[in-house]
PDB file of C-alpha atoms in Angstrom:
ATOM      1  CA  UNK U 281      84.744 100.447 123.472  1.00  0.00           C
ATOM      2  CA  UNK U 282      81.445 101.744 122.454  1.00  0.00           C
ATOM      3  CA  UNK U 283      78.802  99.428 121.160  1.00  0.00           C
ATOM      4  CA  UNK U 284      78.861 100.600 117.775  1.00  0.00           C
ATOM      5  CA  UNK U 285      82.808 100.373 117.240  1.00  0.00           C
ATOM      6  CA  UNK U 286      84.078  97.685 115.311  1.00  0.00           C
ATOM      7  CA  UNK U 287      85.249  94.269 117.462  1.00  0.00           C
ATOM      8  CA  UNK U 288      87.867  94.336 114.700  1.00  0.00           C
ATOM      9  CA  UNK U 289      88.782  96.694 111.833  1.00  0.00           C
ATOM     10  CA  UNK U 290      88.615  95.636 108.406  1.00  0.00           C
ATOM     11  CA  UNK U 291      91.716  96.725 106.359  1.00  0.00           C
ATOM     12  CA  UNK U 292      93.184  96.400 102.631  1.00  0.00           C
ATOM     13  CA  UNK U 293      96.811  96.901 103.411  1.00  0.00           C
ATOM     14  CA  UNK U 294      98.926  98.825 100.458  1.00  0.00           C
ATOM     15  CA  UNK U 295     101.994  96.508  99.188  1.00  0.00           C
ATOM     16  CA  UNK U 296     104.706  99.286 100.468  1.00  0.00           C
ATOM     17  CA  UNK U 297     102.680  99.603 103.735  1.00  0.00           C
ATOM     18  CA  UNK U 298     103.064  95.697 104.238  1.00  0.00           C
ATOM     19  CA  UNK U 299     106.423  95.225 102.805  1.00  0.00           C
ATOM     20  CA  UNK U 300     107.593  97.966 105.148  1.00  0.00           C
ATOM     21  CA  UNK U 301     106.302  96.302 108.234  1.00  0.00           C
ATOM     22  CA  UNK U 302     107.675  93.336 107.529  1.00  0.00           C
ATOM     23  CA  UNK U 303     111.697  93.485 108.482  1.00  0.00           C
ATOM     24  CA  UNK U 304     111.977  93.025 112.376  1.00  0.00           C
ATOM     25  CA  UNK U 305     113.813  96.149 112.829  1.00  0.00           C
ATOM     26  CA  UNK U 306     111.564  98.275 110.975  1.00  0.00           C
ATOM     27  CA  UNK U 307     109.926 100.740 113.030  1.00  0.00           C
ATOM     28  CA  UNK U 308     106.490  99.734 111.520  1.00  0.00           C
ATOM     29  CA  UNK U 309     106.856  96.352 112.160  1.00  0.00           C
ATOM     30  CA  UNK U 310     104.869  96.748 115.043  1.00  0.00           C
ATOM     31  CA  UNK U 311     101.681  96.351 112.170  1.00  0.00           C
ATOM     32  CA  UNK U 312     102.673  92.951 110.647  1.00  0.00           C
ATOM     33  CA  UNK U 313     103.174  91.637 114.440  1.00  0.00           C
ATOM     34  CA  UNK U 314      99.212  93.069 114.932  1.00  0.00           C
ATOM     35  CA  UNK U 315      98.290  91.377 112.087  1.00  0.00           C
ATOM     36  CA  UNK U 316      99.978  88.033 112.545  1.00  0.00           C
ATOM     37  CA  UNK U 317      98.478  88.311 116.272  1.00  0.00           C
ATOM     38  CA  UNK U 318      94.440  89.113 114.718  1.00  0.00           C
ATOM     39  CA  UNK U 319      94.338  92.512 115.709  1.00  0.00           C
ATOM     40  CA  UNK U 320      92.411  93.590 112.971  1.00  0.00           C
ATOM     41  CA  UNK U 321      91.369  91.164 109.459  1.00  0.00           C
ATOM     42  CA  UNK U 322      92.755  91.880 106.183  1.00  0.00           C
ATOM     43  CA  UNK U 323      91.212  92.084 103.005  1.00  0.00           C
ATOM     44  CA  UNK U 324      93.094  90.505  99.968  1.00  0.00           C
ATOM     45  CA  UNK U 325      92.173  89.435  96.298  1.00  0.00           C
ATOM     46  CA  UNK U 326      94.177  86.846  94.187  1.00  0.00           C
ATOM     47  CA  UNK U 327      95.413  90.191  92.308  1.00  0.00           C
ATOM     48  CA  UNK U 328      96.295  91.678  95.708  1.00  0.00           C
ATOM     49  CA  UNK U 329      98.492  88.410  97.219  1.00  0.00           C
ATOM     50  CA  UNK U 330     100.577  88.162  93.363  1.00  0.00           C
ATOM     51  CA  UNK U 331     101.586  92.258  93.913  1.00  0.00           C
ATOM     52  CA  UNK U 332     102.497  91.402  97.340  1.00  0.00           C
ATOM     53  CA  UNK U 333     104.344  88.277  96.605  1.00  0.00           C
ATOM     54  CA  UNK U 334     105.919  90.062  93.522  1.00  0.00           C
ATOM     55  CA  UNK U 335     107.513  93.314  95.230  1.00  0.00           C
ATOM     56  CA  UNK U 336     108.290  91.282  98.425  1.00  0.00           C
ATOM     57  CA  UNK U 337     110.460  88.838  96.563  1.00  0.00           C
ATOM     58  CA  UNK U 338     112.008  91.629  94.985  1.00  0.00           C
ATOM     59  CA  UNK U 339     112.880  93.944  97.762  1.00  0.00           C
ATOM     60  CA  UNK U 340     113.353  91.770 100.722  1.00  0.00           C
ATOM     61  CA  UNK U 341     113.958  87.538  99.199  1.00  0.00           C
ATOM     62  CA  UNK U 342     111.459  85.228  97.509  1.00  0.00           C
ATOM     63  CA  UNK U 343     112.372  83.317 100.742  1.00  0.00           C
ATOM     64  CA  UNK U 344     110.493  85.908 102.565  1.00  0.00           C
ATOM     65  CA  UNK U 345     107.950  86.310  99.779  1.00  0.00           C
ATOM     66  CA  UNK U 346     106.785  82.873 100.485  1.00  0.00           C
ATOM     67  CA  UNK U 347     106.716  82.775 104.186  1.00  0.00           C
ATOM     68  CA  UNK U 348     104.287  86.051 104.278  1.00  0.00           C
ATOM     69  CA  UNK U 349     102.129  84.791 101.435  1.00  0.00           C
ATOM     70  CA  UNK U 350     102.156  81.409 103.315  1.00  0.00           C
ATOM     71  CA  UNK U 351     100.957  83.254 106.872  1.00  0.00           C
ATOM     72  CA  UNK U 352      98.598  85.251 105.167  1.00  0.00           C
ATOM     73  CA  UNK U 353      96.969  82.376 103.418  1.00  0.00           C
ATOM     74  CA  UNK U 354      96.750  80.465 106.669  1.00  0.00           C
ATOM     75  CA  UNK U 355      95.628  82.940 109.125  1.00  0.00           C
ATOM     76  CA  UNK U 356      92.073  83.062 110.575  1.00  0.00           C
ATOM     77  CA  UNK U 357      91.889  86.722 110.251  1.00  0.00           C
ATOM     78  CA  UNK U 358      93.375  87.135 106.554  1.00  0.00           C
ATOM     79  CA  UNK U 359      89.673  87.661 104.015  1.00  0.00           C
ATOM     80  CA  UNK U 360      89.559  86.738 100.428  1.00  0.00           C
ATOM     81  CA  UNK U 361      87.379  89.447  98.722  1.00  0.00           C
ATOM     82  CA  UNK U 362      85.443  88.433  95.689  1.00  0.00           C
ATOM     83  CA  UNK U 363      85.524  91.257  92.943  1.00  0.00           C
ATOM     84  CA  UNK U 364      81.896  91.756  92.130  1.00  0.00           C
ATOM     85  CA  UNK U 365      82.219  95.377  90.782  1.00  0.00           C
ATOM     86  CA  UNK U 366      85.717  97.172  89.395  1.00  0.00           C
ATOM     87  CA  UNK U 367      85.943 100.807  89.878  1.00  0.00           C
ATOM     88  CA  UNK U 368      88.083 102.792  88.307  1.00  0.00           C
ATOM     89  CA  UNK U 369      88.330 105.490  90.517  1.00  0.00           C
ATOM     90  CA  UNK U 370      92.302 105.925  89.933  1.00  0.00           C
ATOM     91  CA  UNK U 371      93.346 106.639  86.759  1.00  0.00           C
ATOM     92  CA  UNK U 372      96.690 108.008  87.488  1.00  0.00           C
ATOM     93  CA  UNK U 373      98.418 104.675  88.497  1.00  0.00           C
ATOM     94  CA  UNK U 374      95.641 101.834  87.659  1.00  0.00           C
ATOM     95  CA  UNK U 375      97.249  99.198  89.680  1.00  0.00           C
ATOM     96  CA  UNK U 376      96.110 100.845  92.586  1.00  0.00           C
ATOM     97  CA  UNK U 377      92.959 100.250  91.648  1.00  0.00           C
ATOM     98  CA  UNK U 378      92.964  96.963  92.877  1.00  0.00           C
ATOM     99  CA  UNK U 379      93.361  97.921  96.349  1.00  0.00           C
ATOM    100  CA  UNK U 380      90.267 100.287  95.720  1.00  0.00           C
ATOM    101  CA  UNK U 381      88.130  97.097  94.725  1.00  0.00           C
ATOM    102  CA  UNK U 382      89.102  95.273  97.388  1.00  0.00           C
ATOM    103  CA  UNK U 383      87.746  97.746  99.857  1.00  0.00           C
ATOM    104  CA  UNK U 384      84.481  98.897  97.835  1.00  0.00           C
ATOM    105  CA  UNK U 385      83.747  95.131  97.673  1.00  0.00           C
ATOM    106  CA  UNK U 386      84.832  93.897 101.453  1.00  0.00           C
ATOM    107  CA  UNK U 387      82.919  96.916 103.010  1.00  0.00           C
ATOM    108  CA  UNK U 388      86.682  97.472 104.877  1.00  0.00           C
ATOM    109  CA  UNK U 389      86.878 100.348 106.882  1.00  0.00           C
ATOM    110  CA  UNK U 390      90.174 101.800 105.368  1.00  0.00           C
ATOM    111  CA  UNK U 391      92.343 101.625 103.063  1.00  0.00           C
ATOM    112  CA  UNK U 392      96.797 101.844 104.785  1.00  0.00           C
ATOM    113  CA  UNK U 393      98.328 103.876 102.281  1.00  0.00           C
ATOM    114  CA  UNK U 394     100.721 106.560 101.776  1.00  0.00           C
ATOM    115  CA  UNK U 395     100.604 106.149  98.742  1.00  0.00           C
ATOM    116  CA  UNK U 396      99.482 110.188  96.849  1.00  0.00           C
ATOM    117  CA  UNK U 397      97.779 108.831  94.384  1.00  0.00           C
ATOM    118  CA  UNK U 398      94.756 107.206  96.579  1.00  0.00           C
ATOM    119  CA  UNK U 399      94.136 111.279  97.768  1.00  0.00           C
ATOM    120  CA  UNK U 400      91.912 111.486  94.669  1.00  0.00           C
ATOM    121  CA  UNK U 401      89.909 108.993  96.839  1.00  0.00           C
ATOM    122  CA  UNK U 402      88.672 111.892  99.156  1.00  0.00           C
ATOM    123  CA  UNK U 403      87.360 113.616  95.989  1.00  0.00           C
ATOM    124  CA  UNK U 404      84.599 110.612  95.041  1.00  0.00           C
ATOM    125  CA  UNK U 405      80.972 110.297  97.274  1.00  0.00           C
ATOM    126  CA  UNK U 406      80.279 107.350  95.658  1.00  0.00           C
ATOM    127  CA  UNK U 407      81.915 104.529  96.076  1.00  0.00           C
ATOM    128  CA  UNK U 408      83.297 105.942  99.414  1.00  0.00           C
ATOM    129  CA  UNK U 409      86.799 105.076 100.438  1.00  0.00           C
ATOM    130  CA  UNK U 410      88.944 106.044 103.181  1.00  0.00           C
ATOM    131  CA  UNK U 411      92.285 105.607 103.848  1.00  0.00           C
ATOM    132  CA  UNK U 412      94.600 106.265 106.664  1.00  0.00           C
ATOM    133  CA  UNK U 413      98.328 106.210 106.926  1.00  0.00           C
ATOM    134  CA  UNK U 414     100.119 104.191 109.472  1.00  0.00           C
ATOM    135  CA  UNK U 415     100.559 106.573 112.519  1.00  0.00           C
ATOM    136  CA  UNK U 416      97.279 106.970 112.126  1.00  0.00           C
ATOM    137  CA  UNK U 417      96.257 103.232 112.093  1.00  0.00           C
ATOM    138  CA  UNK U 418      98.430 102.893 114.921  1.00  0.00           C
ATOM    139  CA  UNK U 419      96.752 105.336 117.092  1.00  0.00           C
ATOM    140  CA  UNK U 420      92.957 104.167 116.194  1.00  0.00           C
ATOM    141  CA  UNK U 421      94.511 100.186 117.084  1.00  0.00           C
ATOM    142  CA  UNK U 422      95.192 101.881 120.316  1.00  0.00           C
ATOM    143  CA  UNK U 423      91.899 103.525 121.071  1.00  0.00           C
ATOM    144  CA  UNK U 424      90.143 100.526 120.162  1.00  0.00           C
ATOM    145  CA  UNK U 425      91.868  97.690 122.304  1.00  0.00           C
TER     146      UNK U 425
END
């Protein structure tokens, strides 16, 4: 790649973005293999880790819950992010706002969502955050390997 790209790309991964990239026959799983492999470093909070542990114990096992909070704990390429400042740039659905944070505050370069409610994002200069959806992370892991 170019000199100024990114060696890696700093992420805050959505809860239904992970969860769905979890199950080995999911056709997204190819992003939780990426991440388990350090293709790019993830960006969590304490806040971040309980939503994740929470919805994948509910929709997959707490069996799996543990294992994927476990991995992500343990992995070299998994960031804890310090909340210095709280936004609150989405009102609609404030729990997503926690994701937001996470980004502002880790200087990651997007935020994996499909979520609608982050499209208010696009709206606010100031504290910029991007997001991308997962074809389109896919594509930019591509370009930059």
């Amino acid at each position: 790649g170019s000199m100024t790209a990114p060696s890696k790309l700093d992420l805050v991964v959505d809860t239904n973005v992970l969860l769905v990239s979890i199950p080995e026959k999911s056709p997204y799983h190819w992003l939780y293999r990426a991440l388990i492999e350090g293709k790019f470093c993830l960006h969590v909070t304490i806040d971040i880790l309980s939503e994740y542990e929470e919805i994948i114990g509910n929709k997959l096992s707490p069996q799996v819950a543990t294992a994927v909070i476990r991995m992500l704990v343990e992995s070299e390429n998994v960031s804890f992010t310090n909340i210095l400042f709280s936004y609150n740039l989405i009102e609609q659905d404030p729990d997503d706002n926690k994701f937001v944070n996470c980004a502002i505050n880790s200087n990651a370069h997007f935020i994996v969502t499909h979520d609608r409610h982050f499209n208010v994002l696009q709206e606010i200069n100031f504290p910029r955050v991007r997001t991308i959806n997962i074809q389109k992370l896919q594509q930019l892991l591509i370009d930059l390997a």
